Tab-separated table of C-alpha atoms and ligand atoms in Angstrom:
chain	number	residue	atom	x	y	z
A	197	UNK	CA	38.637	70.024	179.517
A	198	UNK	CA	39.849	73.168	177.792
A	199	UNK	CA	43.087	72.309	175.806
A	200	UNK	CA	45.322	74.700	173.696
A	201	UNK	CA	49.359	74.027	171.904
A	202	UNK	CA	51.437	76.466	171.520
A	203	UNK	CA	53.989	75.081	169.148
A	204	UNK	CA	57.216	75.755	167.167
A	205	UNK	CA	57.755	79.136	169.159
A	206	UNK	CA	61.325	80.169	168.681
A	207	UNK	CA	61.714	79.512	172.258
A	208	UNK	CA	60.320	79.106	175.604
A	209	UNK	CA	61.415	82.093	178.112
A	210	UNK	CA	61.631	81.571	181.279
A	211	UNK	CA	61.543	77.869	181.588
A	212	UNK	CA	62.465	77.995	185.589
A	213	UNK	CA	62.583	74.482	187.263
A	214	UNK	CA	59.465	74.026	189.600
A	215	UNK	CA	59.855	75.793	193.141
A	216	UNK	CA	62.479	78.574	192.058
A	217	UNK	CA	61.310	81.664	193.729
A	218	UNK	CA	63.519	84.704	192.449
A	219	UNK	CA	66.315	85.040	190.657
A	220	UNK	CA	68.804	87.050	192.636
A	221	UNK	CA	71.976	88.787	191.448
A	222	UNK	CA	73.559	86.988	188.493
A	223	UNK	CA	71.251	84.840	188.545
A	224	UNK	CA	68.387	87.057	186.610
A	225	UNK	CA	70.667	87.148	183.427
A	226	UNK	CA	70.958	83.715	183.183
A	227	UNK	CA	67.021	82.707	182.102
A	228	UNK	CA	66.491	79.827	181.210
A	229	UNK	CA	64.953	78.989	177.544
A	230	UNK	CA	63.735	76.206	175.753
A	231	UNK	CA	64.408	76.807	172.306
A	232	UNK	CA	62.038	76.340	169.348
A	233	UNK	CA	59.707	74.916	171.734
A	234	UNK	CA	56.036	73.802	172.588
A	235	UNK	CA	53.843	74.538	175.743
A	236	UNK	CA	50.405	72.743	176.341
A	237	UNK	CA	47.761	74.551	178.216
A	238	UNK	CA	45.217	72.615	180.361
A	239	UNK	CA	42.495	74.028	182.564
A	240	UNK	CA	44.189	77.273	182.829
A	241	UNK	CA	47.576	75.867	183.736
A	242	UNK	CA	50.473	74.797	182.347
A	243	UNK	CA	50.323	71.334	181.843
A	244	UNK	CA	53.288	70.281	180.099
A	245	UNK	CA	56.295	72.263	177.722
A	246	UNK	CA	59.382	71.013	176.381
A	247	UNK	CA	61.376	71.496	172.926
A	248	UNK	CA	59.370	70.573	169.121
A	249	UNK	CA	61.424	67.269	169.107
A	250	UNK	CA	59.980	65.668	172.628
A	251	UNK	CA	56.326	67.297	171.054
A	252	UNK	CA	54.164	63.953	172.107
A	253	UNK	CA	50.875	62.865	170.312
A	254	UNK	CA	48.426	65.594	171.558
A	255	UNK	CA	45.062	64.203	170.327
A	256	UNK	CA	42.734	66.491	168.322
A	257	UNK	CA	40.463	68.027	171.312
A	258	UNK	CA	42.984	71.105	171.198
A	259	UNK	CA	43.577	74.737	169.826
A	260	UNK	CA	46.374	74.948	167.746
A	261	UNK	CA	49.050	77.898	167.620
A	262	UNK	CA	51.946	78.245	165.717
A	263	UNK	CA	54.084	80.511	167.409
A	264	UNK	CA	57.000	80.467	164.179
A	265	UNK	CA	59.419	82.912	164.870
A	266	UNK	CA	57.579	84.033	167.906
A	267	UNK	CA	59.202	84.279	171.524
A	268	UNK	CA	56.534	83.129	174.544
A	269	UNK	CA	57.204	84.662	177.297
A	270	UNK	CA	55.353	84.343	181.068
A	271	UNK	CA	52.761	87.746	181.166
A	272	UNK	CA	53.795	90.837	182.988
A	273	UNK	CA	53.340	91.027	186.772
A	274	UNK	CA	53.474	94.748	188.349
A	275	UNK	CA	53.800	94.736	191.679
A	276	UNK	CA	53.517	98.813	192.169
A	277	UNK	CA	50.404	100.466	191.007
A	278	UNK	CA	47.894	103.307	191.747
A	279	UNK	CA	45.268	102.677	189.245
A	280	UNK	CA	42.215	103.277	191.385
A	281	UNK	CA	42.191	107.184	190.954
A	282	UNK	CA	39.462	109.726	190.382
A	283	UNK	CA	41.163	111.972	187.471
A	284	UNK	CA	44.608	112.458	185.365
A	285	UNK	CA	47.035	115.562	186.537
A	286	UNK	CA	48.467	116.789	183.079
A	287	UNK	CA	48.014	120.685	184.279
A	288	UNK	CA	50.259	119.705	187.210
A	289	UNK	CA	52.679	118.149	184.145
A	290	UNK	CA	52.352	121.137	182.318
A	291	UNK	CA	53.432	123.160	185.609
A	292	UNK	CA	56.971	120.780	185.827
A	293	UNK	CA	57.300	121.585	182.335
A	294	UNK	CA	57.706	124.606	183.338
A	295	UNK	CA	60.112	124.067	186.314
A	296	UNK	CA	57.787	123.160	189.307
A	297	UNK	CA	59.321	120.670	191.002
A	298	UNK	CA	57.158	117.711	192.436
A	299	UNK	CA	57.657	118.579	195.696
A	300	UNK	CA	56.764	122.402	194.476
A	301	UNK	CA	53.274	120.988	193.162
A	302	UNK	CA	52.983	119.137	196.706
A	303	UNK	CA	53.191	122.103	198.581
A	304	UNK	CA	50.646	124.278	196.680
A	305	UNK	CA	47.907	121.177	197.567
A	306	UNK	CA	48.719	119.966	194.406
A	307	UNK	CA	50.088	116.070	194.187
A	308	UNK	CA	48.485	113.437	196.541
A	309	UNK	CA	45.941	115.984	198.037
A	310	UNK	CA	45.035	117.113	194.935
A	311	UNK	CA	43.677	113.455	193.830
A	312	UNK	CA	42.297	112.698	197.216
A	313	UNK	CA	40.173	115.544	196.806
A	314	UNK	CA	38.603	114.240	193.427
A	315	UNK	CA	38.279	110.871	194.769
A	316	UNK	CA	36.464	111.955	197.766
A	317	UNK	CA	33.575	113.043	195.639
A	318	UNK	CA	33.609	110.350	193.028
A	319	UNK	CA	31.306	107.075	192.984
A	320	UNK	CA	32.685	103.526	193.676
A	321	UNK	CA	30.779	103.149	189.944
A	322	UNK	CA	32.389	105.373	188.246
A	323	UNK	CA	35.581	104.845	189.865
A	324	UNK	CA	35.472	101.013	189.305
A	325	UNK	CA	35.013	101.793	185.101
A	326	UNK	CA	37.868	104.061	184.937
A	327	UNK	CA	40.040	102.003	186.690
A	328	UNK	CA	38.611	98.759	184.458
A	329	UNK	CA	39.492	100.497	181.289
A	330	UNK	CA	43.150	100.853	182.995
A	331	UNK	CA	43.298	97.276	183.494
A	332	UNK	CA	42.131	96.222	179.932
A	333	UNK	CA	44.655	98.357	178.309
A	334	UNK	CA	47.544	97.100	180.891
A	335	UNK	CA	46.635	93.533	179.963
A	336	UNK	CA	46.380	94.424	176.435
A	337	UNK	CA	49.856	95.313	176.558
A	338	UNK	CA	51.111	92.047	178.553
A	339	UNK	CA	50.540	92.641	182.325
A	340	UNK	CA	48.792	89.323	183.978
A	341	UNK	CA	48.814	90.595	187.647
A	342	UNK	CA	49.052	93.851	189.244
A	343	UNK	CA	49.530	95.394	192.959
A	344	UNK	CA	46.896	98.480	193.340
A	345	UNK	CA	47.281	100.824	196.165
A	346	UNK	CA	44.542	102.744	197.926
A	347	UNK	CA	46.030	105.767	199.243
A	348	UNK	CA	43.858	108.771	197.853
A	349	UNK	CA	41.142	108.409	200.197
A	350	UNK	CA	43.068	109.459	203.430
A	351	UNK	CA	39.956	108.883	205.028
A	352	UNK	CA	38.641	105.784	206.632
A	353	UNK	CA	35.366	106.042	204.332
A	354	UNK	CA	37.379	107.036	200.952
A	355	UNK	CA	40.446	104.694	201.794
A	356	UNK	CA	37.914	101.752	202.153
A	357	UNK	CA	36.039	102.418	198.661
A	358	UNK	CA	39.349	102.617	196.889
A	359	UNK	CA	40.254	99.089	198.438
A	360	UNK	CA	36.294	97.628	197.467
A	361	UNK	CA	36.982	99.423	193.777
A	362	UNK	CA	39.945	97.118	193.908
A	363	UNK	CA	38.520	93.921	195.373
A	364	UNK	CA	35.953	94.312	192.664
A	365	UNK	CA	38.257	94.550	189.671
A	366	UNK	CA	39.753	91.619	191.190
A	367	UNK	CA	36.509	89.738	191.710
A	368	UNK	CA	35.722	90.458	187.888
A	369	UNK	CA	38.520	90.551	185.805
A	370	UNK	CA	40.903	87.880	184.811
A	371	UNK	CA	44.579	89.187	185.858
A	372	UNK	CA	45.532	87.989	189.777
A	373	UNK	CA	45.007	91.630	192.174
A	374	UNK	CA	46.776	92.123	195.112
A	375	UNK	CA	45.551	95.468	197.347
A	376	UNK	CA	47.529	97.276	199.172
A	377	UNK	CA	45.949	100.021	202.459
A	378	UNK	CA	48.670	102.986	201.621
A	379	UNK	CA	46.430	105.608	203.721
A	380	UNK	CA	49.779	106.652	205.102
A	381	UNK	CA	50.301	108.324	201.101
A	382	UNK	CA	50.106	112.083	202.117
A	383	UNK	CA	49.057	113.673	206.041
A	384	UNK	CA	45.048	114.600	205.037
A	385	UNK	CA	44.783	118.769	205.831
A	386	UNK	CA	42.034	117.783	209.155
A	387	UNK	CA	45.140	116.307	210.338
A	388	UNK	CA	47.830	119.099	209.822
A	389	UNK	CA	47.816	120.023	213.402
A	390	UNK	CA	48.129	116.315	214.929
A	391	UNK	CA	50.001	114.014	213.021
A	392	UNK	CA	49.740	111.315	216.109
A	393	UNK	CA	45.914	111.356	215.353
A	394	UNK	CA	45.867	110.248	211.915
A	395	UNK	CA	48.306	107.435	212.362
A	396	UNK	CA	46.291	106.267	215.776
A	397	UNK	CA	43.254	106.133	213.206
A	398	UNK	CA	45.100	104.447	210.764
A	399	UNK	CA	46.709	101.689	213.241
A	400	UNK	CA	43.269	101.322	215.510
A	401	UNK	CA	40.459	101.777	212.924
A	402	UNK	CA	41.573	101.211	209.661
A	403	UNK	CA	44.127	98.328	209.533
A	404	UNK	CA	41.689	95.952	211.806
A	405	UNK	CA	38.740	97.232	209.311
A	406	UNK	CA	40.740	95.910	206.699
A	407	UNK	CA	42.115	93.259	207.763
A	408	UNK	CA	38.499	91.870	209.149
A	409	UNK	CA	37.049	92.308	205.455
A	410	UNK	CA	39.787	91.085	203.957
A	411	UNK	CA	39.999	93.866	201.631
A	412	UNK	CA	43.794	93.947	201.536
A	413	UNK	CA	46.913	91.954	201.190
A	414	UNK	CA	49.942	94.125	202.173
A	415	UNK	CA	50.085	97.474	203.888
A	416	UNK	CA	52.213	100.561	202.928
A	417	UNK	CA	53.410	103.904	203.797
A	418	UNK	CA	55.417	106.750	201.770
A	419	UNK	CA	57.998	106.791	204.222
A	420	UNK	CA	60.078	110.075	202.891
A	421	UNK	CA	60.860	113.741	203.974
A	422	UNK	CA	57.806	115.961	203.939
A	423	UNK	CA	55.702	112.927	203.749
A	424	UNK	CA	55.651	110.316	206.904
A	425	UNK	CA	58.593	109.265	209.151
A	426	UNK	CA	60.604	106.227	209.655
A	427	UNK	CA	59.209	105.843	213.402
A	428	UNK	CA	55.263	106.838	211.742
A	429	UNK	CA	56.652	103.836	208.926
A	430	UNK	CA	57.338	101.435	211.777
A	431	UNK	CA	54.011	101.951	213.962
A	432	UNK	CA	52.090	101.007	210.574
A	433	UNK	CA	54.440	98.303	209.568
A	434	UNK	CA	54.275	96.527	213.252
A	435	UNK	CA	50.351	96.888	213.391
A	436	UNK	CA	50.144	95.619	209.827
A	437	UNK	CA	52.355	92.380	210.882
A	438	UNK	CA	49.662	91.754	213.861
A	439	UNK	CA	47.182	91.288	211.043
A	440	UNK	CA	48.850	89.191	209.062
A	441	UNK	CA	49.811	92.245	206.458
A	442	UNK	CA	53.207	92.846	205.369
A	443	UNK	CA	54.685	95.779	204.361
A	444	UNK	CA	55.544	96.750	200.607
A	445	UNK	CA	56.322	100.163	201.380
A	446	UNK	CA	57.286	103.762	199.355
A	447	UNK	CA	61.286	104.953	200.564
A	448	UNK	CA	64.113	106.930	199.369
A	449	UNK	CA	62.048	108.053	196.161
A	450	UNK	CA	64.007	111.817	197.049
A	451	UNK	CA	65.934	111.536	200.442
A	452	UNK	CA	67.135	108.650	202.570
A	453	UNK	CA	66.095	108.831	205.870
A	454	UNK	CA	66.570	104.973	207.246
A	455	UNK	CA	63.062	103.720	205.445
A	456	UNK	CA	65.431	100.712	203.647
A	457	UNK	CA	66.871	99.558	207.573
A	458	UNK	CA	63.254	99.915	209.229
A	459	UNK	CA	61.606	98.069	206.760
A	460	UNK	CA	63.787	95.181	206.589
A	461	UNK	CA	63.646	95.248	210.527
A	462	UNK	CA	59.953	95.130	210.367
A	463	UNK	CA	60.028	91.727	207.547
A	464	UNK	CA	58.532	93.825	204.776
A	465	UNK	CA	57.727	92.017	201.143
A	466	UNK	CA	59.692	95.069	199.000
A	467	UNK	CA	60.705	97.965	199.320
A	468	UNK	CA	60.121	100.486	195.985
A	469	UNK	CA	61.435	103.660	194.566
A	470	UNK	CA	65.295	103.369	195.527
A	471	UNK	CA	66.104	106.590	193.452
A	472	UNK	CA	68.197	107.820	196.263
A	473	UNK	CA	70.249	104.751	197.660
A	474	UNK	CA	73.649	105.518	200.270
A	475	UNK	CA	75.916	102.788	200.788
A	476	UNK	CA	74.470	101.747	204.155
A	477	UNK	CA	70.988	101.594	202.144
A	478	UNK	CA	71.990	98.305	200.192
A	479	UNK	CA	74.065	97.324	202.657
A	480	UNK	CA	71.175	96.522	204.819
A	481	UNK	CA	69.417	94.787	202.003
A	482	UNK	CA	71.882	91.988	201.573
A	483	UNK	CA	71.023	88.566	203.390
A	484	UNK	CA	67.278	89.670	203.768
A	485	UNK	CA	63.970	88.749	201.560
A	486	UNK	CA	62.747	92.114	201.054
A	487	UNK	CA	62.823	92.561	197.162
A	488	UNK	CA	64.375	95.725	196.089
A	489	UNK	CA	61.270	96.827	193.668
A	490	UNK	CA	62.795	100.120	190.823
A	491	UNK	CA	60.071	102.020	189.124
A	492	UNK	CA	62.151	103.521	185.874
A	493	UNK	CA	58.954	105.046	184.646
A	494	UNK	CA	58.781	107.176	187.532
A	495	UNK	CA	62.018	108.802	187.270
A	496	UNK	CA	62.055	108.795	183.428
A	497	UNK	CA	58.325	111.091	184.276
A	498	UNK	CA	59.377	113.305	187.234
A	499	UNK	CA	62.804	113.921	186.174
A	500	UNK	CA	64.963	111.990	189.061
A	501	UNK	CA	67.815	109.836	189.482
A	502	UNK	CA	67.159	106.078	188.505
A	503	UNK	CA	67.773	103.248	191.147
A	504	UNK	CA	70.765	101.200	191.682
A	505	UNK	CA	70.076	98.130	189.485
A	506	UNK	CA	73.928	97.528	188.844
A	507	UNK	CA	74.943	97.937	192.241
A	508	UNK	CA	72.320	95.687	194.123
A	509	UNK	CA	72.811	92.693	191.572
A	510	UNK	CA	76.418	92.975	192.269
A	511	UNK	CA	75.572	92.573	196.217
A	512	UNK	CA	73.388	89.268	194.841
A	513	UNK	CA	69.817	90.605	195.403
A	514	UNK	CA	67.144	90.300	193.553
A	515	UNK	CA	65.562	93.326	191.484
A	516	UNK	CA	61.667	93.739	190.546
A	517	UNK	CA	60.568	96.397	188.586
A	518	UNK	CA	57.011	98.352	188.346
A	519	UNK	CA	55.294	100.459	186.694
A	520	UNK	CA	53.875	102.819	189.442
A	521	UNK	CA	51.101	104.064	187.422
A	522	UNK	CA	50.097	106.858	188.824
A	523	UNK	CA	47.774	110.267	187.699
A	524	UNK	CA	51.029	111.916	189.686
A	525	UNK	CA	54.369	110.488	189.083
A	526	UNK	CA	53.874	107.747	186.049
A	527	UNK	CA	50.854	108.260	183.962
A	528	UNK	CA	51.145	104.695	182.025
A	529	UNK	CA	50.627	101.215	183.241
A	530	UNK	CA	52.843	100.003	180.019
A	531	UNK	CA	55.616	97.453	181.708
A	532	UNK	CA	56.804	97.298	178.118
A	533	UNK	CA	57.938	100.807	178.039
A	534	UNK	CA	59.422	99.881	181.648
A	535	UNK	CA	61.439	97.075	179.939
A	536	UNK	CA	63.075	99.602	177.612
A	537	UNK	CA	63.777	102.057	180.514
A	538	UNK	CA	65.502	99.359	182.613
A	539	UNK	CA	67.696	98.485	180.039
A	540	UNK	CA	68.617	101.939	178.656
A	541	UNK	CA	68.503	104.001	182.235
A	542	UNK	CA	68.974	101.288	184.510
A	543	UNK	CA	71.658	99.497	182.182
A	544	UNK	CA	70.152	96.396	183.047
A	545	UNK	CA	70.704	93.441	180.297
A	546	UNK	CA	67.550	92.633	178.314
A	547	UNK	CA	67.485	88.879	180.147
A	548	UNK	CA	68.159	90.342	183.874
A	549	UNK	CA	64.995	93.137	183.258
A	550	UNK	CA	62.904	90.019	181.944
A	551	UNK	CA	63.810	88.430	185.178
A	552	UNK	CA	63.094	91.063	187.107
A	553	UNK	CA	59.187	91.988	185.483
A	554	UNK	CA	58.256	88.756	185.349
A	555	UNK	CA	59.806	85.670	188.013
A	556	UNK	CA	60.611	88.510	190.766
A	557	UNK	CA	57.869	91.344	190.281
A	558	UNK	CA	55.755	88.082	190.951
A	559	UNK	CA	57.844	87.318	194.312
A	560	UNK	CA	57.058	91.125	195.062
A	561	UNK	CA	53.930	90.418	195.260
A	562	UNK	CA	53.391	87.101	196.783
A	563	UNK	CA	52.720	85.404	193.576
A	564	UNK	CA	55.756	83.781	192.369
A	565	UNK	CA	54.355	80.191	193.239
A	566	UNK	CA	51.799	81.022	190.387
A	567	UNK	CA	53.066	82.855	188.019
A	568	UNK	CA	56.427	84.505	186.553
A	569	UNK	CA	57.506	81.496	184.774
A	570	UNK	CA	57.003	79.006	182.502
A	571	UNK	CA	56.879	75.919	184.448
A	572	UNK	CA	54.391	72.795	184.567
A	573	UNK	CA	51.282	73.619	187.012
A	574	UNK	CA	51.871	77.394	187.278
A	575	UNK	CA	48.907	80.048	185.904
A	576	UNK	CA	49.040	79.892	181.519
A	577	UNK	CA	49.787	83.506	181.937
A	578	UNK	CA	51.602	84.211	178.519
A	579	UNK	CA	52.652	86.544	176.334
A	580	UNK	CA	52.999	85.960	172.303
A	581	UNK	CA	55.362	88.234	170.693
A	582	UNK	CA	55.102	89.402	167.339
A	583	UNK	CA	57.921	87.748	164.842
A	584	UNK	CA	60.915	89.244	166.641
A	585	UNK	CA	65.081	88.668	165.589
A	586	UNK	CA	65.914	88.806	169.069
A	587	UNK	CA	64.671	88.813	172.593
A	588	UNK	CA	66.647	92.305	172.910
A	589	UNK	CA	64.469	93.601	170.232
A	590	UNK	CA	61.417	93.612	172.838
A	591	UNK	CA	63.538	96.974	174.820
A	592	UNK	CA	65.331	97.854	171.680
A	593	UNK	CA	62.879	98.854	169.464
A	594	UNK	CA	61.452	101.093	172.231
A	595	UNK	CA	57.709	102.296	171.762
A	596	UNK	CA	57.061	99.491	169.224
A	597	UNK	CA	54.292	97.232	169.925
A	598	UNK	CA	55.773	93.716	169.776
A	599	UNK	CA	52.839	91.573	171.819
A	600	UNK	CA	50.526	89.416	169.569
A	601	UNK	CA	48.896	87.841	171.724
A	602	UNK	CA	48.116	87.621	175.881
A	603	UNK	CA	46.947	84.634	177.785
A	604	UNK	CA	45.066	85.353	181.377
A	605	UNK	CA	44.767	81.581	182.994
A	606	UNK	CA	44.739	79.827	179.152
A	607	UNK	CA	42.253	82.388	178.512
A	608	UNK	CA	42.776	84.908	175.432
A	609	UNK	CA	42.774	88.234	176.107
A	610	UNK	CA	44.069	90.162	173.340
A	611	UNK	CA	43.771	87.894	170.216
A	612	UNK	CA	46.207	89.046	167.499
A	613	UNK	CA	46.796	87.187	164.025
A	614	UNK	CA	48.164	83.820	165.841
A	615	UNK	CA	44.317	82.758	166.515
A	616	UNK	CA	42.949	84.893	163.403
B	177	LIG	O1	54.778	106.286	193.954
B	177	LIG	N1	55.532	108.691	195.873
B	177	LIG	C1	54.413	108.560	196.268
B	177	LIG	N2	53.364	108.138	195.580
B	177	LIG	C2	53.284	108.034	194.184
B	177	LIG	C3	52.901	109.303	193.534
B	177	LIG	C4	51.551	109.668	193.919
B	177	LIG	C5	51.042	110.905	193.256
B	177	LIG	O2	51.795	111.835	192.942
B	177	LIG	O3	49.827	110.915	193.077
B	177	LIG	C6	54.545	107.439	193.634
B	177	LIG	O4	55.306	108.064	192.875
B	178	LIG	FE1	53.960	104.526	194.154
């Protein structure tokens, strides 16, 4: 039996009570913490925690940390990613720097179509080892799970190798993967002149292709002006339910067009973006499960509004954020810099973003009975800050790296001075 202690850390975050699912409203500000505390690893799991006075007799089969003046914290989970793509877009960045809009880039076959052309051509090999690097840096810098999209195949050949790139990386590396069939991103050019055709191919040969190889979780569509509709949204989300797929889906990233109502109609996991939120839009949210999901590094990148945090933790819900890394929209996979962002855009308190990227970006994703928390039998999924005054330092002192070590399933993956 693998055994590790964790000891003297200046406290425990996110010491939720077995079976607590999300925190909702203002709930997420109030985390619960076990101050200067200890947490024993066994197998992978957390086997037992509590504070350095109630620290039983251990035995001497066990790794050792001192965590002095060191916050632990449960590991990163991003529920909204892209990270299976063929190449980076900084000459479309270069054209919003000077004054293209994103919708601008779209429309010269920039954007989506731009990446689904370079993906086409490239090599599940090559694509896997880009996308690997990705994932070590992202777990370098704290993230334990992680949502990837397909979505710049938009064909059934290209859309399936994205989702095997991503079964693989989950098959061989050590953070949880969920997969998610987005080939309803952008409307593929063959398809310009019948729209009808590429969702029938999406709803009668690609989602029960999927489903049958179990090569995805959740299903999703860019529901949004220009893009796909609310009644193209619903056909996908309704054949996705049939196979046991639930919708995580892209709306009101520019316009709202009713994507918030039909996907809480249609049962869906989250809803993401939110940039552009009317009343009636979190109105419809309130007494449903779908988990409002804000992406901060997206507008920070593109230059939009930020979503509602404030307003839909008043209303009680529950807020996840992501990363949405991205070659088009969010070029980094860093939820630390997304921390920061929630708390200086968003306004979000350092406690109720901490919530909301760890405990409920897990729920977004299906995963909060295994990780998001610190609490007996789920996933030792950890982060190890460096010595820190505060937990506000972590989004204070933006841009600073403050992780010293990560833990995937007890496992080290970034070893800083703590095991030195
Ligand atoms: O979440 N909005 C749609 N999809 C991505 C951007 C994709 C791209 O530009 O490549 C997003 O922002
Ligand atoms: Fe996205």
């Amino acid at each position: 039996m693998s055994r590790l202690l964790i000891k003297n850390a200046k406290a425990l975050v996110g010491t939720h009570a077995p079976g607590v699912a999300i925190a909702r409203g203002a709930e997420m500000a109030r985390m619960p913490q076990v101050g200067n505390g200890w947490l024993l690893v066994e197998n992978g799991r957390i086997a037992a925690l509590g504070g350095m006075e109630t620290l039983p007799a251990i035995g001497s089969d066990v790794t050792v940390i001192d965590a002095t003046g060191r916050y632990v914290l449960p590991g990163w989970c991003d529920p909204h990613t892209h990270t299976v793509f063929a190449a980076p877009r900084e000459e479309e960045f270069v054209d919003k720097i000077n004054g293209l809009s994103y919708q601008e880039i779209a429309a010269r076959g920039g954007g989506i179509l731009n990446s689904a052309r370079k993906l086409r051509e490239m090599d599940e090999e090559a694509l896997y080892k880009q996308a690997h690097l990705r994932l070590e840096e992202m777990m370098r810098q704290g993230t334990v799970a992680v949502e990837i999209k397909s979505g710049y195949g938009l064909t059934v050949e290209s859309e399936l190798k994205m989702l095997r790139v991503a079964k693989r990386l989950k098959d061989s590396m050590p953070l949880q993967v969920k997969t998610t069939l987005l080939a309803a991103h952008a409307l593929p050019p063959e398809y310009k002149e019948d729209r009808t055709a590429y969702i029938d191919l999406i709803c009668e040969t690609l989602i029960p292709q999927v489903a049958a190889e179990g090569l995805a979780d959740f299903v999703d569509v860019f529901c949004e002006t220009n893009y796909f509709t609310v009644a193209e949204m619903e056909r996908v989300l309704e054949t996705g339910q049939r196979h046991d797929l639930r919708g995580k889906v892209h709306v009101n990233q520019f316009t709202s067009i009713g994507g918030v109502q039909a996907a809480v109609k249609h049962g869906a996991l989250s809803v993401d973006h939110l940039e552009v939120m009317a009343p009636e839009d979190i109105d419809a949210l309130v007494g449903h499960d779908t988990v409002p999901t804000l992406l901060p590094s997206c507008s920070f990148f593109l230059r939009i509004p930020y979503g509602p945090a404030r307003q839909l933790m008043e209303r009680g819900l529950p807020v996840a954020l992501a990363t949405d890394h991205n070659p088009g929209s969010t070029p980094s996979g860093n939820m630390n810099l997304v921390l920061s962002l929630a708390c200086i855009q968003l306004r979000m308190l350092p406690e109720e973003a901490i919530s909301a990227m760890t405990l409920n970006s897990a729920a977004a994703m299906d995963l909060s009975a295994e990780l998001g928390s610190l609490t007996v039998g789920k996933r030792a999924s950890l982060i190890i800050t460096r010595e820190v005054p505060s937990l506000a330092y972590l989004p204070y002192a933006f841009g600073s790296d403050h992780i010293d070590t990560v833990l995937i399933d007890g496992t080290v993956v970034r070893a800083g001075t703590l095991l030195a």
